XYZ file of C-alpha atoms in Angstrom:
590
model
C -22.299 -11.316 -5.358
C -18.710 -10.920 -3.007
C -17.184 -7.985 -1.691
C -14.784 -8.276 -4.660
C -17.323 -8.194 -7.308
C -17.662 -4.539 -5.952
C -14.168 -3.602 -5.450
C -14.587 -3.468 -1.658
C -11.401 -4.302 0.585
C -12.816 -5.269 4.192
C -10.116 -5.360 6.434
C -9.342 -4.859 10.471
C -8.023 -1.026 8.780
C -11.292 -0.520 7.210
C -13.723 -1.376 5.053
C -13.219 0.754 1.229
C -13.768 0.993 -2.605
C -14.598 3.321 -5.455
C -18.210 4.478 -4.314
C -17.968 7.461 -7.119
C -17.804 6.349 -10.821
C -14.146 6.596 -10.837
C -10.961 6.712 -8.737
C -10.675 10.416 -9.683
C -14.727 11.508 -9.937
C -14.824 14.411 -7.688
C -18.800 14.248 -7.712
C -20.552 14.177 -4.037
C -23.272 11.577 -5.784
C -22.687 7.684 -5.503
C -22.476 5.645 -8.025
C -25.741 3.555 -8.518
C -23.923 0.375 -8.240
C -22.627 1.123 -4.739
C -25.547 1.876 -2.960
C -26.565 -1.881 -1.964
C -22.854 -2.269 -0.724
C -23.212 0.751 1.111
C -26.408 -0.286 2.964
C -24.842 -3.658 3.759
C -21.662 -1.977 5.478
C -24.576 0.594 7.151
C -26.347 -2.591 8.314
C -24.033 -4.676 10.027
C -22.377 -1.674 11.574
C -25.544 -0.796 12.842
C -26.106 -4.464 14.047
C -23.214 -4.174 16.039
C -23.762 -1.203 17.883
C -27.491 -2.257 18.230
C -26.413 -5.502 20.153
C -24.387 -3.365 22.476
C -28.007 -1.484 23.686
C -28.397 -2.893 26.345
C -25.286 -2.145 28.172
C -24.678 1.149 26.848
C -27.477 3.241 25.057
C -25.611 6.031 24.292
C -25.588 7.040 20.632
C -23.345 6.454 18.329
C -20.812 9.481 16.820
C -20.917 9.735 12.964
C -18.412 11.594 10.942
C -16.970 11.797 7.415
C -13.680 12.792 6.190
C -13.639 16.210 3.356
C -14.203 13.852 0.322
C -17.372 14.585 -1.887
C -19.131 11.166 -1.176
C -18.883 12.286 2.409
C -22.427 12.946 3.111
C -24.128 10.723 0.855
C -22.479 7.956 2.854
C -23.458 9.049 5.884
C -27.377 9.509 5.024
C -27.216 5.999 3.860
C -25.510 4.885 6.928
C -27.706 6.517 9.548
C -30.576 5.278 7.426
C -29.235 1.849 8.791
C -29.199 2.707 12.230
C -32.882 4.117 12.007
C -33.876 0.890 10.803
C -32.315 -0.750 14.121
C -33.276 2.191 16.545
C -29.719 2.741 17.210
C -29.166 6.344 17.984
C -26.682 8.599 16.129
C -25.348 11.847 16.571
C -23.537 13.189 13.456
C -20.798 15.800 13.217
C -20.175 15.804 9.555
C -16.360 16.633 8.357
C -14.518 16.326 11.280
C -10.448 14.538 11.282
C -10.407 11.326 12.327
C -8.477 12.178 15.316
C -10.966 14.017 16.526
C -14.288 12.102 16.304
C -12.004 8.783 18.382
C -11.167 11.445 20.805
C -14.580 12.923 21.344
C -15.955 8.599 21.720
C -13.819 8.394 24.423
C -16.418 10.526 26.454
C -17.673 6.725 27.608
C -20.701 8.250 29.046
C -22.202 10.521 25.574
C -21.556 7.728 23.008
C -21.254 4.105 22.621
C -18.662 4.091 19.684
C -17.969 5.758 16.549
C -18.860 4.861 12.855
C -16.256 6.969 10.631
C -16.479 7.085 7.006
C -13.334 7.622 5.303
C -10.710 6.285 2.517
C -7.821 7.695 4.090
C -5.087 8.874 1.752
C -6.562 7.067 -0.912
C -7.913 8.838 -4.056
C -10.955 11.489 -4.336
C -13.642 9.329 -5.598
C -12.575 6.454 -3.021
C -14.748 6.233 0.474
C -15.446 3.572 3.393
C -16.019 3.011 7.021
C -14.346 2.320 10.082
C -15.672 1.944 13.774
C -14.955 1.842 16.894
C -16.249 1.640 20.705
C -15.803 4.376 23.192
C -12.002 3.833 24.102
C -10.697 5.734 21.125
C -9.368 2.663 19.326
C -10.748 1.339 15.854
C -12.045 -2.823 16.649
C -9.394 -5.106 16.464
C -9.148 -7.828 13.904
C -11.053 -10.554 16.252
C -14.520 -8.003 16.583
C -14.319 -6.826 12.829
C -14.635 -10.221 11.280
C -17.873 -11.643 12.334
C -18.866 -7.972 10.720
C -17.056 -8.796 7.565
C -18.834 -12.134 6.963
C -22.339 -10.705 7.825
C -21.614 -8.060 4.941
C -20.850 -11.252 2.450
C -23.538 -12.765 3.651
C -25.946 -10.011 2.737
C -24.039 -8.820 -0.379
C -24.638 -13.067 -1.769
C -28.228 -13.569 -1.122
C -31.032 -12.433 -2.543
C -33.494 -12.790 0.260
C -31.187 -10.620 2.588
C -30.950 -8.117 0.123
C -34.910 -7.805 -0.504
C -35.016 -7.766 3.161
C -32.340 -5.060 3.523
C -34.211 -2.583 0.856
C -37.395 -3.004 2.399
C -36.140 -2.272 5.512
C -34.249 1.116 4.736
C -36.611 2.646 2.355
C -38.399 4.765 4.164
C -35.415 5.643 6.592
C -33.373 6.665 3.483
C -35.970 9.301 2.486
C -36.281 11.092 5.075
C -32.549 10.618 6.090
C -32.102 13.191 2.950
C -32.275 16.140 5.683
C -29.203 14.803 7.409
C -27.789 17.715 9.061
C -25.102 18.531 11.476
C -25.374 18.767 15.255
C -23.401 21.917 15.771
C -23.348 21.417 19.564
C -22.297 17.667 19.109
C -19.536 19.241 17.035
C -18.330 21.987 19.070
C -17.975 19.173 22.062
C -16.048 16.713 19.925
C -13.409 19.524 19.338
C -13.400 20.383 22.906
C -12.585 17.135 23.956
C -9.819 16.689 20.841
C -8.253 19.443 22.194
C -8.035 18.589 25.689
C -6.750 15.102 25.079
C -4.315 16.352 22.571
C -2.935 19.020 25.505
C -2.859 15.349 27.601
C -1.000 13.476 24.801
C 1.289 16.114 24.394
C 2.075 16.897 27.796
C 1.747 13.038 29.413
C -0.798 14.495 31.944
C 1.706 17.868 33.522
C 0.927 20.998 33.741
C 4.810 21.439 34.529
C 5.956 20.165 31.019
C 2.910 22.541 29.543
C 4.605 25.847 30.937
C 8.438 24.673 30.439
C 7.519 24.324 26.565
C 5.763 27.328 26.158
C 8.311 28.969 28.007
C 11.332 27.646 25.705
C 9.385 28.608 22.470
C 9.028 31.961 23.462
C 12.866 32.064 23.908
C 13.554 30.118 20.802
C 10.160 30.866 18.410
C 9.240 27.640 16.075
C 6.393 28.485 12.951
C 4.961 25.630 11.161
C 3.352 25.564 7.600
C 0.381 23.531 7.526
C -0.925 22.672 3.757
C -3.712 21.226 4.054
C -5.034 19.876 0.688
C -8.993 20.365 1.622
C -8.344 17.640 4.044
C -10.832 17.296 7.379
C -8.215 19.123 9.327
C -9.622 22.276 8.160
C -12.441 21.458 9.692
C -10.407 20.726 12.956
C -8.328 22.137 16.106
C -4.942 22.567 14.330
C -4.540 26.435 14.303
C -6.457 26.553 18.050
C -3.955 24.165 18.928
C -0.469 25.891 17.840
C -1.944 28.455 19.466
C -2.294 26.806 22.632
C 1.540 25.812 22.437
C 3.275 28.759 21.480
C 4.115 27.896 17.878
C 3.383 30.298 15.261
C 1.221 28.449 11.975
C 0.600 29.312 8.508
C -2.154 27.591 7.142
C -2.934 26.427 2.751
C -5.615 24.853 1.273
C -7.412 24.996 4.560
C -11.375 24.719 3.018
C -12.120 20.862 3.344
C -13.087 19.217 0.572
C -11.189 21.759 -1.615
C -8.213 18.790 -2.878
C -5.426 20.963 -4.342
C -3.484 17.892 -5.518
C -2.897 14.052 -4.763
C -4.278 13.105 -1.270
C -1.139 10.377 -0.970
C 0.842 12.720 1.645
C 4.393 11.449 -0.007
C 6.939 12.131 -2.556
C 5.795 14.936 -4.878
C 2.451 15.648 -3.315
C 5.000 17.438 -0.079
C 6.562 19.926 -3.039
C 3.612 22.544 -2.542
C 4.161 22.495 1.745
C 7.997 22.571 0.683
C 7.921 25.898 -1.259
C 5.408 27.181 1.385
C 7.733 26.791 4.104
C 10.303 28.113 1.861
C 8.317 31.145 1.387
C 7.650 31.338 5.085
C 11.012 31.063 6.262
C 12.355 33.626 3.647
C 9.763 36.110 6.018
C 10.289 34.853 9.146
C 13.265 31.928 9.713
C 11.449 30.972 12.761
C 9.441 28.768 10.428
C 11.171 25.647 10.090
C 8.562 22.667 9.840
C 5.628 22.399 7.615
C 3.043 19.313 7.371
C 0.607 17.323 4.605
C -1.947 15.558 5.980
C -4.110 12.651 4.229
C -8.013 13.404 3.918
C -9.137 12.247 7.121
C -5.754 13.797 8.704
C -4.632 11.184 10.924
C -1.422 10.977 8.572
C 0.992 13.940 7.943
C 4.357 13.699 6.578
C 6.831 16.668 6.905
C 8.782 19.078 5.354
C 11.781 21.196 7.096
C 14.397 23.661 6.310
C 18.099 23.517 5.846
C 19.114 26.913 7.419
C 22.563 26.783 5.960
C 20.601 27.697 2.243
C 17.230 28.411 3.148
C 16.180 25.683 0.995
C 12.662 23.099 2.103
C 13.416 19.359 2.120
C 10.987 16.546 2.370
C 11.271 14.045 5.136
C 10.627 10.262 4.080
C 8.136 8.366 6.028
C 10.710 6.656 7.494
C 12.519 10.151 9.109
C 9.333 11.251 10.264
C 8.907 8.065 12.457
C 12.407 7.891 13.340
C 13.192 11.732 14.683
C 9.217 11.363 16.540
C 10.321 8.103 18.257
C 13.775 9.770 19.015
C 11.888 12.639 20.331
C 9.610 10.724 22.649
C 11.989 8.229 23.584
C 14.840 11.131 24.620
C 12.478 13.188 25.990
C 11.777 10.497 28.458
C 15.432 9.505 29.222
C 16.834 13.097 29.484
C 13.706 15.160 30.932
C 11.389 12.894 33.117
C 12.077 11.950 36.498
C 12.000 8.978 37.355
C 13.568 7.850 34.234
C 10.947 4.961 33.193
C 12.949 1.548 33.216
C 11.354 -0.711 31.646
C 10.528 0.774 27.954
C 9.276 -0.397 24.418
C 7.816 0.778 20.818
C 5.506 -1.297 19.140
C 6.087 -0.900 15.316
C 4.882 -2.962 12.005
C 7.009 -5.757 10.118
C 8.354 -3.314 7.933
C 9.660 -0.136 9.945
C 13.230 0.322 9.391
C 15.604 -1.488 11.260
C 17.064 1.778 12.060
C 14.655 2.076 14.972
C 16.083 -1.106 16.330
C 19.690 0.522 16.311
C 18.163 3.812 18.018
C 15.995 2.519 20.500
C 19.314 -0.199 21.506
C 21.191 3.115 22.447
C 18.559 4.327 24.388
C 17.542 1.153 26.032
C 14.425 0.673 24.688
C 13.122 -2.958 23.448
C 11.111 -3.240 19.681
C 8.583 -5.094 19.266
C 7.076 -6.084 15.809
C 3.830 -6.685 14.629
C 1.728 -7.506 11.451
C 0.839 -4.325 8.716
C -1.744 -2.274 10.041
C -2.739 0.103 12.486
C -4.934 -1.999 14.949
C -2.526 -4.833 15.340
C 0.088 -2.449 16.338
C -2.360 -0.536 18.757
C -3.490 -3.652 20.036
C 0.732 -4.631 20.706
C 0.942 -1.728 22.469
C -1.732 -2.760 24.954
C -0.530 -6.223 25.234
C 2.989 -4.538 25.857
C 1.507 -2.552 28.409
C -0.341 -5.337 30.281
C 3.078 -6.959 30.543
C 4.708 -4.147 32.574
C 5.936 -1.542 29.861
C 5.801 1.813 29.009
C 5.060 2.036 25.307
C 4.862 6.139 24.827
C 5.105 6.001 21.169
C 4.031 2.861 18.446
C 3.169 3.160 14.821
C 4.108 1.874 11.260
C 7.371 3.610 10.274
C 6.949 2.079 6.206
C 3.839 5.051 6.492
C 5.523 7.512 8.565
C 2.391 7.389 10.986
C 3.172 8.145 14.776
C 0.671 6.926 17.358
C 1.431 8.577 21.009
C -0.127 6.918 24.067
C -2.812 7.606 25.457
C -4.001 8.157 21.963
C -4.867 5.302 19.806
C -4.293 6.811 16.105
C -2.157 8.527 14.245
C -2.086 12.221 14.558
C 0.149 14.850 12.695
C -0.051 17.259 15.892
C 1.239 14.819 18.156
C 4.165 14.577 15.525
C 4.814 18.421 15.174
C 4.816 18.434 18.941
C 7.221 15.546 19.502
C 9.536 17.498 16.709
C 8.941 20.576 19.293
C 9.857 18.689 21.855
C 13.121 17.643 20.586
C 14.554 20.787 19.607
C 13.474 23.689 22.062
C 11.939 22.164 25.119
C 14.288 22.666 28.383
C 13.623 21.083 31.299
C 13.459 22.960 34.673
C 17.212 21.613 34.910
C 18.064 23.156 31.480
C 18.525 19.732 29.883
C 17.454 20.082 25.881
C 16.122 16.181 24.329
C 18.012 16.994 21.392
C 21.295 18.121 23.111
C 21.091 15.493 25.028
C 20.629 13.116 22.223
C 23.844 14.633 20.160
C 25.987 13.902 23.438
C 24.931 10.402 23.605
C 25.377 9.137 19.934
C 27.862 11.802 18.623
C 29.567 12.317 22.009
C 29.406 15.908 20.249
C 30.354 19.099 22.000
C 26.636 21.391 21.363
C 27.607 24.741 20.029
C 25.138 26.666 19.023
C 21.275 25.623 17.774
C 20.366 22.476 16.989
C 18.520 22.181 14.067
C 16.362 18.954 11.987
C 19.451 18.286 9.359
C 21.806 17.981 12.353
C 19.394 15.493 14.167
C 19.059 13.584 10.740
C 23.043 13.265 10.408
C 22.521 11.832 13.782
C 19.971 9.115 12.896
C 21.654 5.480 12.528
C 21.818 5.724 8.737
C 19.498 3.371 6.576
C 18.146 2.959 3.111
C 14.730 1.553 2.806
C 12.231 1.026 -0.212
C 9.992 3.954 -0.319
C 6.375 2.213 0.131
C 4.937 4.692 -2.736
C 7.900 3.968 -5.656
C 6.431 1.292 -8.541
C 9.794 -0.440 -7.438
C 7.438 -1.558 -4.064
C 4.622 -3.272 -5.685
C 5.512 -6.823 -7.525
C 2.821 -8.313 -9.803
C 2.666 -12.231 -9.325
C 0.484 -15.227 -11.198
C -0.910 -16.729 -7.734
C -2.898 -15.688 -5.416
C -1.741 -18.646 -3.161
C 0.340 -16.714 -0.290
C 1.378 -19.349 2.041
C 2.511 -21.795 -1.289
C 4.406 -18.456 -2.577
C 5.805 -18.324 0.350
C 7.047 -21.812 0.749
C 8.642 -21.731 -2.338
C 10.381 -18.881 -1.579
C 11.873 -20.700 1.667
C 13.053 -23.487 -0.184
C 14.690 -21.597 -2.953
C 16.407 -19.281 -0.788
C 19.287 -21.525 0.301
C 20.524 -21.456 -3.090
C 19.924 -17.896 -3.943
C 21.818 -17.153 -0.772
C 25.032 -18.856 -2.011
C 25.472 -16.499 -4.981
C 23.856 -13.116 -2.639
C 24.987 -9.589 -3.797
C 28.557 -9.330 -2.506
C 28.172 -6.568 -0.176
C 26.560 -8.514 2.262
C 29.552 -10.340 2.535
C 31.001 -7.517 2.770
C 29.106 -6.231 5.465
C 29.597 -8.886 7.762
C 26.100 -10.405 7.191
C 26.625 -13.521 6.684
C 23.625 -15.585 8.064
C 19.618 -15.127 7.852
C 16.311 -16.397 9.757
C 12.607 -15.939 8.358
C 10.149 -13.963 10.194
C 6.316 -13.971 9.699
C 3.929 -11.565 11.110
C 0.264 -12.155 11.902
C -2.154 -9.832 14.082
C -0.164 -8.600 17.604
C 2.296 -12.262 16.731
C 5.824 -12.374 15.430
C 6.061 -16.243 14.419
C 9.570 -17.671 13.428
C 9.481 -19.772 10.054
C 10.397 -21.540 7.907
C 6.721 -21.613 7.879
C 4.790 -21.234 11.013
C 1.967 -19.398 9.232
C -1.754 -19.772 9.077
C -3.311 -21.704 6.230
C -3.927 -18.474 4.091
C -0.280 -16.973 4.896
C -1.200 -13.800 4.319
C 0.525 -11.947 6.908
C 3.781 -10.212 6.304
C 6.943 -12.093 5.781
C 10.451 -11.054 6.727
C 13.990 -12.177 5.682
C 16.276 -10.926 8.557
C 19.884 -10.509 7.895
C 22.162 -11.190 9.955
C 25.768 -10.417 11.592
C 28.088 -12.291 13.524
C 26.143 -12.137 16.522
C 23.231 -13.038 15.446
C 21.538 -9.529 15.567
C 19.654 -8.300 12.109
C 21.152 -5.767 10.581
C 19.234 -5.892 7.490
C 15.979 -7.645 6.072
C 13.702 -8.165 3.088
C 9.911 -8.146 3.638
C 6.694 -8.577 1.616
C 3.196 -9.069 2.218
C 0.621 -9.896 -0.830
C -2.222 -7.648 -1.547
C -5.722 -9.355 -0.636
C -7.257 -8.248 -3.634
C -5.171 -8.261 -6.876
C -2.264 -10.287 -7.420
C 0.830 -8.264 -6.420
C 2.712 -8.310 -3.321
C 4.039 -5.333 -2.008
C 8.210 -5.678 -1.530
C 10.571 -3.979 0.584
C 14.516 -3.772 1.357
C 15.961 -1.999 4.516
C 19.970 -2.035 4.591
C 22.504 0.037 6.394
C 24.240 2.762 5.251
C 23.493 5.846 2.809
C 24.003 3.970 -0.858
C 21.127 3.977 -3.012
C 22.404 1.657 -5.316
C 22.934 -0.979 -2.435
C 18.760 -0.622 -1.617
C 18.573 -0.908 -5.296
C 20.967 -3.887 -5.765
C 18.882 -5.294 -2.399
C 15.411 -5.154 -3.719
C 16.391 -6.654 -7.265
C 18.019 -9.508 -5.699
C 14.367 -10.458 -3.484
C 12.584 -9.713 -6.509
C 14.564 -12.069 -8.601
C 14.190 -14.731 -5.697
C 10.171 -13.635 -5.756
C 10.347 -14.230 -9.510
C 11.466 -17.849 -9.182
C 9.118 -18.679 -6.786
C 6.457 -17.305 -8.133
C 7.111 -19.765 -11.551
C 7.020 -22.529 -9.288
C 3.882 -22.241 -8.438
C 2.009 -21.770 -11.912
């Protein structure tokens, strides 16, 4: 049998399916039909980190996310590595922030083996690892992983071979319990590399932003929908800072409501905050994380009514990358010269028109969260500073020296950006205002006035039905191809307001790994990385783009249109025009 016949998606992200009976089945028992996948993702993990013995025989850090299937996973898993003598320590529900942070102790473990799904639903689990930098693998190490797991899921003889060998580790791995000192250490050292993350390594920056709280008090709502960061360093951590936090739905594995932290699932933190702020009007942010809370979107008040607003994923990469990006131009000295963000095909071209005012280069790479981690280094090698990187279509901020996404680093770059003050008095946010507004500051700056600020942009939310586009082959490159050639003449009759706009020329972009590849064509034989119509002005610069990039395991590519400006309609009027050109291309190829 194949990974598909399961419903597994192995990936560079991850490795996932439905290990319950359903998307939805909140029961902590697998299904009986997911077991033998299980033990094959258990056994070539455990594989991997048994070939690294030699050099480093440190064990290996186990954790699970606050799903049900949690645990079950995990005594099938470190059955596995009993088979293969590879030593484990496990910490049971801890965020995934958290257990990458306490692996970078080089010295304790060799890696980390996480098992999580993410934001996806309740009764959906998986597993991703890593070494001892903090970093999931990158695409190159996971896929000699992937094909041992097909190889053991498609023949017999491996299989026998694989039952044999677990059975008796699998009994007694039923008293898998937690290593409470393990655990206390791995939030230690989570909360002394977030203090690092968040203050780039200076004690200075640590008392001048506890300092300007204090003057100017910030709360923050934190609903946490059951997620593993209740089981984390998130109220020890405001603490730390100076900010005052609320906390909901704080038991893990106690889901309150979609895990998907987007659209509708933010309207509980919303009227929280609300609530909050109607006590105290300090409290001005709240945050949703996903289950293994490495994701959080946010939610922030409009003083003028008192009413809660939800940010898009979008905003909440935008106003973090501002916040980074200005704290570094208006409130570190030296001023760092030569400066980039590493971001995914589809971030909003409204980071390119933010960073260009702040002198900052963009850099693209394909969807996912280890080929933009693994940019970032590559940028790095070559001589940059890359402080912040992550994929704006998600809203999910990575800050250097971290290597995933983290919803505190976000509520502290948001910090950052409206009350720190430098030992000069200079304010990110103020600062900010001057340079794109050339506004006179009267007065404090709140989030809607920073938004208003933001070079204005609709894009296709990545959750809306409108984003996902079912198509007859499963052929991406040949898709693609035929979209190339039909273009042309789509492009003669394009929606007016391009013209309109000044954008009166295009180029095709593809995306594979840490590569930005120009087409037509210039993909690999499968094709299916992300692909990118840029549109352009006058001077060649993109103003505007449409993007897609197939599923790998049903037939329906995900769509997107970015354009500038505040119109819905003109998004709208954007994405029906690629998915008419989509349409025809996709009859082609029948």
């Amino acid at each position: 049998m194949t990974p598909e016949d399961y419903g597994l998606i192995l990936s560079a992200s991850g490795w996932r399916g439905v290990f319950a009976s359903t998307d939805e089945d909140s029961s902590p028992d697998l299904h009986a039909s997911m077991i033998f996948p299980a033990l094959a993702m258990g056994w070539a993990a455990a594989e991997y980190f048994q070939s690294m013995g030699a050099a480093n025989p440190a064990p290996v850090l186990i954790g699970t996310d606050a799903r049900p299937t949690g645990r079950e996973l995990a005594r099938i898993i470190s059955a596995c590595f009993a088979a293969q003598e590879v030593a484990k320590v496990y910490i049971g529900v801890a965020a995934a922030p958290e257990i990458m942070a306490a692996a970078r102790e080089s010295a304790q473990y060799r890696g980390f083996c996480y098992l999580s799904a993410s934001h996806n639903p309740v009764g959906h689990n998986g597993l991703k690892m890593g070494k001892n930098d903090g970093g999931v693998l990158s695409a190159a190490e996971i896929s000699p992983l992937i094909e041992r797991i097909r190889e053991l899921l498609a023949d017999p003889k491996e299989r026998a071979a694989l039952d044999s060998a677990t059975r008796s580790q699998l009994e007694s791995a039923y008293q898998l319990s937690v290593d409470r000192q393990a655990k206390d250490r791995a939030l230690a050292a989570y909360q002394a590399f977030t203090d690092e993350t968040l203050y780039e390594g200076e004690s200075e920056y640590r008392g001048l932003l506890r300092r300007s709280l204090d003057a100017a008090p910030l709360g923050v709502v934190g609903e946490l929908n059951g997620s593993a960061r209740g089981a984390s360093i998130d109220k020890q951590f405001f603490d730390s800072v100076g900010i005052a936090a609320r906390f909901f739905n704080s038991q893990p594995g106690e889901i309150a409501h979609a895990i998907l932290p987007e659209g509708e699932s933010l309207t509980p933190c919303r009227k929280l905050l609300e609530e909050a702020y109607r006590e105290n009007p300090a409290f001005q942010l709240g945050y949703l994380p996903d289950n293994d809370g490495d994701r959080g979107n946010l939610v922030y008040i409009d003083s003028a009514d008192g009413s809660g607003h939800i940010l898009a994923a979008q905003e909440v990469f935008a106003i973090s990358v501002l916040a980074e990006l200005s704290f570094a131009r208006f409130c570190i000295s030296p001023r760092p010269k030569k400066q980039a963000v590493a971001v995914n095909g589809p971030t909003s071209l409204r980071i390119d028109a933010l960073c260009r005012l702040l002198g900052v280069e963009v850099h693209r790479a394909e969807v996912g969260e280890a080929n933009v981690v693994n940019l970032a280094r590559k940028l790095r090698s070559a001589g940059y500073r890359v402080r912040i990187l992550g994929e704006g279509s998600n809203g999910g901020t990575i800050t250097h020296p971290a290597a995933v996404r983290d919803p505190l680093n976000t509520v502290g770059a948001f910090a950052k950006l409206l009350r720190y003050r430098s030992a000069k008095g200079l304010n990110p946010a103020e600062e900010w205002l001057r340079l794109s507004t050339g506004e006179q500051i009267e007065g404090p700056i709140d989030l809607p006035r920073i938004l208003k600020s933001l070079p204005p942009y609709r894009t296709t939310p990545t959750g809306e039905s409108r984003a996902k586009y079912p198509v007859k082959t499963r052929d991406h490159n040949l898709l693609k191809q035929r979209y190339e050639s039909l273009f042309p003449s789509f492009w003669e009759e394009r929606p007016a307001m391009l013209t309109h706009m000044g954008l009166n020329s295009y180029r095709f972009v593809n995306y594979e790994g840490t590569a930005t590849i120009p087409g037509p064509g210039g993909r690999s034989a499968a094709g299916r990385g992300g692909f990118k119509v840029e549109l352009l002005d006058s001077e060649g610069l993109a103003q505007a783009f449409l993007w897609m990039r197939g599923s790998g395991t049903e037939p329906v590519f995900r769509v997107m249109a970015d354009i500038p400006g505040t119109s819905v309609r003109a998004e709208e009027e954007l994405l029906d025009w690629h998915r008419r050109i989509l349409d025809a291309a996709d009859k082609e190829v029948i």
